[in-house]
Amino acid sequence: MSTKFFKKEGEDSDPEVSDDSSQNEDKKEDNLPARKNLYMESSSDEEEKRVVRSEKDKRYHALNENIKKIKDKLKNEDFNAISNEFDELNKNLEKAKKVIEKEGIPRFYVQICYVLEKTIQDYPPEKKKNLKGNNAKGFNNLKLRIKKNYKNHQAVFDEFKKHPVFSEDEQKSEDEIKKNKKDASSDESSDDDKKAKKGGESSSDESSLSEGSLSDSESSDEEDLKKYLQSSDPQVRRNYWLLRKDTEEEDEETKKAKEEEKKKRKAEQIKQAQLRKQRAQEEKEKQAQVNREKVTYTIDALEKKIVEIIERRSGKKVQTGKSRGVDEDLDLLQDFLSDTKDNGRRLEILMILLPIRFDYAKMVNSLYMTRNLWVESFKNLQEVFRLIKTKDRLNIQEIRTFQRDSENFYKESSITESFSTHFDGLDSELVKGFKNTESNLPEYQDRLRDQAQLYKLARDALDYFDLIRDEVNYIKFAFKIIEYTYSVSDSVMEKMRQAAKERGIDIKHEFYAEMNTQQLVQELALRIYRSGDEKLKIKTMMYQIYHHCINGRYHVAKDYLLMSHIPDFAQSQDVNIQTMYNRVLIQLGLAAFREGQLTEAYQILGDICGTGRVRELIAQGISKNSTNEKEERRRILPYHLHINLELIETIYLIASMLTEIPLIASNDTRNVRYFRKFYEMHKNMYGPAESSRERIIVAGRELIKGNWRASYEQLTAIKVWEKLPSHVEKTKTNLLEKVKEQAFKCFLFSFQSCYETLNIETLAQQFELSRETVQSAISKMVCGREIKAYLDADSSCLVFHRDEISKLESLALNLSEKITSMLTNNEKIMDSHFGNYGYSDKDFSESALKKKSTYNKKKPGIPSKKKTGGKRRFN
């Protein structure tokens, strides 16, 4: 019986086929080869699908896929997607680390990095200005990633830049090689077809079909040769091995020739690339020489060009399509400046050049001024200040700019005002640069050095304005100097001085050369208090308090804060002042902790840390449910001004632990706020402590037993002590004394029921405290009625009163109180549902019974009233 599983290929599967015996016999004869073909086809399919690749091929394939996606996105200028895909490319490169160690960085990776770098460098400023949202962010992120990549693989990139071979040229050469290979393989396939026809003359119809299909094919690849294996005739299958041998021999013969040809083409491409690069360099130098020759203007021509730039910027002249752009004006003024030696003319050009460069910086990057432009602007501003100081030798009346007054001349007062304005602009751009630069990058350190240079310029300007008695600008620059100095402690300044001496740097003109920053800040602050406006005075006072706090002068800072009455009106000021006030409170609490004032530190830090929004309140982060995210991001401070959040939380937990644990030991829960919930959650925690919070909880558990050594060891094992700005050893010494005192109190609270008398000398030795400290602590506890005891001066003992209840009795009283409260609650619930049957709690109170007993008594001197008719009254 025949079934559809044993039918040949091409047979009809219609069920109404005739069942002649002759046809069945023919089918039976042909079934076996058909089945063989079926199985051989499936095996050949498996061989085609299954491709075994080496690790190198897998990794390179993943990298090539990323590069293809990047090239597709480059056509659409989707920089956000390119940035994400570039990150994915770098991740795959990291995964291929073992392959790269053997083979080196692949050339196609270097090529795509070079293409991306050139794309970003040559991207038009007009288009860059029009980038919005995620596309602009992706552009900037991609720029940073490429810079980082360049630093990681600098040697490879520099070598490639010397002899750049673009991927397009290589692709063309590869396409040509493939084309030649294809033509050669087609010639080979035609010869193979002829051999196949000769070898298959005596075969059946099936073999002739397979030969016909083979003659129609245009290549002699492995897949075409495998068609011989599908035949049932052994003579045809033999052709597979014969032809394969011939092709292998031909491949071996042509392989060397193709490799030599490929090497020659690569060498030619490298030569052509070098020639193109050399020609481009020569053309660039020629053009630069032509431009230099063109820029040699006379004085009259120079004035005309400057007037033209002024009119264009002031809007008096209508711009046409051929008019110069901002970048061209910038280059032109730079050339004027380099060719001009007259000081007056140089000052005029500089006063025009600076605002143009600020505008150009916004075109290049809308978020912040790039460091290269910032450094150039700073150098121009330094030269402006140098020329201002030599103003006696300049004719101010001949200096003209686009910021002219009614007389069309630039006055001396306007020069100083413009200098101050440009200084503020550079300062704000530097702050923006800090905010938009990652703190772990070398560029951030470079910008910190730029701030030091800006500080030196501010000091020179301060001395100059003090000399010419310009009080307004003096106040402005005095505030800038305090703003640069207030967050740097004396210990950090000393470390910087030592590092500079080791390197052999002259520190005479550096900002950290100031030995007494307290005196400097005090002198400048007094001038601001005398002549500044109200907001400037408030900020200066808070900066001064902050500076006292980080240098360990807690009591001075506290007196300044109380005398200024800032806490009374700080919450009604603008957001920046409120943020600075919160930062001052944090530093005041940390200073109190370093001085050993645990209670004050606990109270001060509790106002900020108790809210759970420390990061947002001190402008170091954004709240999760922010309604105005842009404003909060704009208020975030640069990283070098941040206060360590882990340090704040740890110190607040230690202060709250040392303050609240004695209260927990004395069963006084009225003043317990913050630490109790952590202690109740983790007091039964077992195993070694890992985090800072767990160590503090274990320290509190040991402290409540009076074990001060184990408690102090847990606290000192916390790694946060390294993050204190100064006075680390002094802080640990004060902490040890406080731990001993609080452990002594906890010991008395926890074990007072176990003793009748305690010797003061024994207590002092046990807790390693002085006799005076022990007597003082006991006296405070007795006077505060925390313990029922008295000091016996004759025997030097602490004698406890035995009338106090034991721990078991106190637990029983607590239980009875809870049962009573539960009973009253149940009665009230019953009354609300079923009524009180004419009775209430008031009827059974002592006061109600007294009133009832005295209600009918006749009061003295007052006659009793006789009952008259009417309604019956109930007493």
mmCIF file of C-alpha atoms in Angstrom, residues 229-422:
data_model
loop_
_atom_site.group_PDB
_atom_site.id
_atom_site.type_symbol
_atom_site.label_atom_id
_atom_site.label_comp_id
_atom_site.label_asym_id
_atom_site.label_seq_id
_atom_site.Cartn_x
_atom_site.Cartn_y
_atom_site.Cartn_z
ATOM 1 C CA LEU A 229 25.262 13.890 -3.933
ATOM 2 C CA GLN A 230 21.472 14.093 -4.277
ATOM 3 C CA SER A 231 21.497 11.748 -7.269
ATOM 4 C CA SER A 232 20.746 8.048 -6.821
ATOM 5 C CA ASP A 233 23.291 7.102 -9.528
ATOM 6 C CA PRO A 234 26.794 6.357 -8.106
ATOM 7 C CA GLN A 235 28.402 7.553 -11.366
ATOM 8 C CA VAL A 236 26.954 11.041 -10.860
ATOM 9 C CA ARG A 237 27.883 11.135 -7.168
ATOM 10 C CA ARG A 238 31.467 10.307 -8.149
ATOM 11 C CA ASN A 239 31.654 13.575 -10.109
ATOM 12 C CA TYR A 240 31.359 15.506 -6.824
ATOM 13 C CA TRP A 241 34.725 14.241 -5.625
ATOM 14 C CA LEU A 242 36.386 14.653 -9.002
ATOM 15 C CA LEU A 243 35.211 18.237 -9.455
ATOM 16 C CA ARG A 244 35.934 19.184 -5.858
ATOM 17 C CA LYS A 245 39.510 18.034 -6.277
ATOM 18 C CA ASP A 246 39.930 20.171 -9.371
ATOM 19 C CA THR A 247 38.503 23.288 -7.699
ATOM 20 C CA GLU A 248 40.722 22.825 -4.675
ATOM 21 C CA GLU A 249 43.770 22.592 -6.908
ATOM 22 C CA GLU A 250 42.683 25.712 -8.790
ATOM 23 C CA ASP A 251 42.043 27.575 -5.499
ATOM 24 C CA GLU A 252 45.512 26.759 -4.290
ATOM 25 C CA GLU A 253 47.001 28.019 -7.531
ATOM 26 C CA THR A 254 45.017 31.288 -7.628
ATOM 27 C CA LYS A 255 45.214 32.005 -3.912
ATOM 28 C CA LYS A 256 48.764 33.321 -4.014
ATOM 29 C CA ALA A 257 48.080 35.484 -7.026
ATOM 30 C CA LYS A 258 45.029 37.046 -5.402
ATOM 31 C CA GLU A 259 46.897 37.761 -2.165
ATOM 32 C CA GLU A 260 49.710 39.448 -4.057
ATOM 33 C CA GLU A 261 47.201 41.503 -5.997
ATOM 34 C CA LYS A 262 45.461 42.503 -2.760
ATOM 35 C CA LYS A 263 48.750 43.593 -1.178
ATOM 36 C CA LYS A 264 49.587 45.706 -4.204
ATOM 37 C CA ARG A 265 46.210 47.428 -4.119
ATOM 38 C CA LYS A 266 46.536 48.172 -0.415
ATOM 39 C CA ALA A 267 49.965 49.675 -0.937
ATOM 40 C CA GLU A 268 48.601 51.836 -3.747
ATOM 41 C CA GLN A 269 45.711 52.978 -1.546
ATOM 42 C CA ILE A 270 48.088 53.973 1.257
ATOM 43 C CA LYS A 271 50.214 55.936 -1.182
ATOM 44 C CA GLN A 272 47.173 57.697 -2.602
ATOM 45 C CA ALA A 273 45.916 58.578 0.881
ATOM 46 C CA GLN A 274 49.304 60.019 1.807
ATOM 47 C CA LEU A 275 49.374 62.040 -1.379
ATOM 48 C CA ARG A 276 45.861 63.388 -0.743
ATOM 49 C CA LYS A 277 46.776 64.342 2.802
ATOM 50 C CA GLN A 278 49.971 66.047 1.653
ATOM 51 C CA ARG A 279 48.118 67.991 -1.043
ATOM 52 C CA ALA A 280 45.426 69.090 1.428
ATOM 53 C CA GLN A 281 48.090 70.292 3.853
ATOM 54 C CA GLU A 282 49.853 72.230 1.131
ATOM 55 C CA GLU A 283 46.604 73.830 -0.016
ATOM 56 C CA LYS A 284 45.764 74.747 3.564
ATOM 57 C CA GLU A 285 49.150 76.413 4.066
ATOM 58 C CA LYS A 286 48.801 78.261 0.771
ATOM 59 C CA GLN A 287 45.343 79.504 1.741
ATOM 60 C CA ALA A 288 46.603 80.579 5.169
ATOM 61 C CA GLN A 289 49.458 82.463 3.502
ATOM 62 C CA VAL A 290 46.995 84.166 1.147
ATOM 63 C CA ASN A 291 44.781 85.113 4.080
ATOM 64 C CA ARG A 292 47.760 86.559 5.954
ATOM 65 C CA GLU A 293 48.665 88.620 2.924
ATOM 66 C CA LYS A 294 45.079 89.825 2.635
ATOM 67 C CA VAL A 295 44.890 90.886 6.308
ATOM 68 C CA THR A 296 47.673 93.464 6.080
ATOM 69 C CA TYR A 297 45.342 96.461 6.379
ATOM 70 C CA THR A 298 46.242 100.091 6.743
ATOM 71 C CA ILE A 299 44.966 102.074 9.736
ATOM 72 C CA ASP A 300 42.088 103.548 7.715
ATOM 73 C CA ALA A 301 41.095 100.147 6.336
ATOM 74 C CA LEU A 302 41.308 98.694 9.824
ATOM 75 C CA GLU A 303 38.943 101.350 11.160
ATOM 76 C CA LYS A 304 36.497 100.680 8.322
ATOM 77 C CA LYS A 305 36.473 96.971 9.033
ATOM 78 C CA ILE A 306 35.944 97.539 12.763
ATOM 79 C CA VAL A 307 33.097 99.976 12.060
ATOM 80 C CA GLU A 308 31.572 97.404 9.693
ATOM 81 C CA ILE A 309 31.663 94.726 12.411
ATOM 82 C CA ILE A 310 30.184 97.171 14.946
ATOM 83 C CA GLU A 311 27.330 98.139 12.627
ATOM 84 C CA ARG A 312 26.588 94.521 11.839
ATOM 85 C CA ARG A 313 26.451 93.597 15.533
ATOM 86 C CA SER A 314 24.413 96.641 16.480
ATOM 87 C CA GLY A 315 21.867 95.851 13.733
ATOM 88 C CA LYS A 316 22.356 99.091 11.808
ATOM 89 C CA LYS A 317 23.535 97.268 8.706
ATOM 90 C CA VAL A 318 21.215 94.758 7.054
ATOM 91 C CA GLN A 319 22.958 91.393 6.648
ATOM 92 C CA THR A 320 23.005 89.841 3.207
ATOM 93 C CA GLY A 321 23.798 86.329 2.094
ATOM 94 C CA LYS A 322 27.464 87.246 1.508
ATOM 95 C CA SER A 323 27.945 88.978 4.860
ATOM 96 C CA ARG A 324 30.437 87.589 7.329
ATOM 97 C CA GLY A 325 29.412 85.292 10.187
ATOM 98 C CA VAL A 326 30.434 85.444 13.835
ATOM 99 C CA ASP A 327 33.284 82.972 13.347
ATOM 100 C CA GLU A 328 34.669 84.995 10.436
ATOM 101 C CA ASP A 329 34.495 88.207 12.482
ATOM 102 C CA LEU A 330 36.292 86.400 15.271
ATOM 103 C CA ASP A 331 39.114 85.264 12.984
ATOM 104 C CA LEU A 332 39.395 88.715 11.474
ATOM 105 C CA LEU A 333 39.660 90.436 14.857
ATOM 106 C CA GLN A 334 42.233 87.884 16.003
ATOM 107 C CA ASP A 335 44.364 88.737 12.982
ATOM 108 C CA PHE A 336 43.909 92.458 13.669
ATOM 109 C CA LEU A 337 44.998 91.904 17.267
ATOM 110 C CA SER A 338 48.129 89.969 16.308
ATOM 111 C CA ASP A 339 49.164 92.642 13.774
ATOM 112 C CA THR A 340 48.383 95.701 15.945
ATOM 113 C CA LYS A 341 51.003 96.984 18.406
ATOM 114 C CA ASP A 342 49.296 100.205 19.496
ATOM 115 C CA ASN A 343 47.892 99.725 23.030
ATOM 116 C CA GLY A 344 44.861 101.913 22.479
ATOM 117 C CA ARG A 345 43.921 100.092 19.306
ATOM 118 C CA ARG A 346 44.507 96.721 20.992
ATOM 119 C CA LEU A 347 42.185 97.670 23.853
ATOM 120 C CA GLU A 348 39.522 98.701 21.347
ATOM 121 C CA ILE A 349 39.796 95.397 19.461
ATOM 122 C CA LEU A 350 39.758 93.376 22.710
ATOM 123 C CA MET A 351 36.606 95.094 23.958
ATOM 124 C CA ILE A 352 34.901 94.098 20.685
ATOM 125 C CA LEU A 353 36.458 90.638 20.567
ATOM 126 C CA LEU A 354 35.319 89.440 23.996
ATOM 127 C CA PRO A 355 31.531 89.708 23.492
ATOM 128 C CA ILE A 356 31.865 88.208 19.995
ATOM 129 C CA ARG A 357 33.660 85.192 21.464
ATOM 130 C CA PHE A 358 30.890 84.788 24.049
ATOM 131 C CA ASP A 359 28.338 84.715 21.224
ATOM 132 C CA TYR A 360 30.440 82.244 19.261
ATOM 133 C CA ALA A 361 30.681 79.974 22.313
ATOM 134 C CA LYS A 362 26.882 79.783 22.474
ATOM 135 C CA MET A 363 26.814 78.742 18.829
ATOM 136 C CA VAL A 364 29.400 76.001 19.415
ATOM 137 C CA ASN A 365 27.758 74.676 22.590
ATOM 138 C CA SER A 366 24.496 76.017 23.939
ATOM 139 C CA LEU A 367 25.045 74.512 27.423
ATOM 140 C CA TYR A 368 28.435 75.962 28.362
ATOM 141 C CA MET A 369 31.575 77.520 26.937
ATOM 142 C CA THR A 370 34.167 74.957 25.880
ATOM 143 C CA ARG A 371 37.469 75.083 27.721
ATOM 144 C CA ASN A 372 39.516 76.167 24.671
ATOM 145 C CA LEU A 373 37.304 79.199 24.107
ATOM 146 C CA TRP A 374 37.281 79.920 27.846
ATOM 147 C CA VAL A 375 41.087 79.947 28.017
ATOM 148 C CA GLU A 376 41.318 82.273 25.001
ATOM 149 C CA SER A 377 38.755 84.638 26.530
ATOM 150 C CA PHE A 378 40.607 84.596 29.843
ATOM 151 C CA LYS A 379 43.881 85.527 28.131
ATOM 152 C CA ASN A 380 42.120 88.417 26.369
ATOM 153 C CA LEU A 381 40.641 89.571 29.693
ATOM 154 C CA GLN A 382 44.091 89.451 31.308
ATOM 155 C CA GLU A 383 45.424 91.673 28.551
ATOM 156 C CA VAL A 384 42.484 94.054 28.989
ATOM 157 C CA PHE A 385 43.332 94.357 32.689
ATOM 158 C CA ARG A 386 46.985 94.965 31.866
ATOM 159 C CA LEU A 387 46.013 97.760 29.480
ATOM 160 C CA ILE A 388 43.575 99.236 32.012
ATOM 161 C CA LYS A 389 46.368 99.520 34.570
ATOM 162 C CA THR A 390 48.447 101.482 32.021
ATOM 163 C CA LYS A 391 45.572 103.822 31.174
ATOM 164 C CA ASP A 392 47.662 106.940 31.866
ATOM 165 C CA ARG A 393 49.590 106.228 28.660
ATOM 166 C CA LEU A 394 46.412 105.639 26.619
ATOM 167 C CA ASN A 395 44.171 108.193 24.975
ATOM 168 C CA ILE A 396 40.792 106.963 26.220
ATOM 169 C CA GLN A 397 38.886 109.389 24.008
ATOM 170 C CA GLU A 398 40.038 107.615 20.845
ATOM 171 C CA ILE A 399 38.904 104.156 21.908
ATOM 172 C CA ARG A 400 35.591 103.208 20.310
ATOM 173 C CA THR A 401 33.436 100.093 20.504
ATOM 174 C CA PHE A 402 29.844 99.099 19.798
ATOM 175 C CA GLN A 403 29.006 99.909 23.480
ATOM 176 C CA ARG A 404 29.438 103.634 22.957
ATOM 177 C CA ASP A 405 27.834 106.404 24.961
ATOM 178 C CA SER A 406 26.121 109.545 23.665
ATOM 179 C CA GLU A 407 29.448 111.107 22.663
ATOM 180 C CA ASN A 408 30.365 108.051 20.567
ATOM 181 C CA PHE A 409 33.443 107.437 22.702
ATOM 182 C CA TYR A 410 34.277 104.819 25.263
ATOM 183 C CA LYS A 411 34.764 106.399 28.693
ATOM 184 C CA GLU A 412 37.130 105.166 31.387
ATOM 185 C CA SER A 413 34.279 104.147 33.695
ATOM 186 C CA SER A 414 32.741 102.066 30.913
ATOM 187 C CA ILE A 415 36.031 100.210 30.449
ATOM 188 C CA THR A 416 36.114 99.082 34.088
ATOM 189 C CA GLU A 417 32.414 98.196 33.991
ATOM 190 C CA SER A 418 32.954 96.074 30.890
ATOM 191 C CA PHE A 419 35.935 94.362 32.507
ATOM 192 C CA SER A 420 33.802 93.518 35.531
ATOM 193 C CA THR A 421 30.961 92.281 33.303
ATOM 194 C CA HIS A 422 33.242 90.028 31.270
#
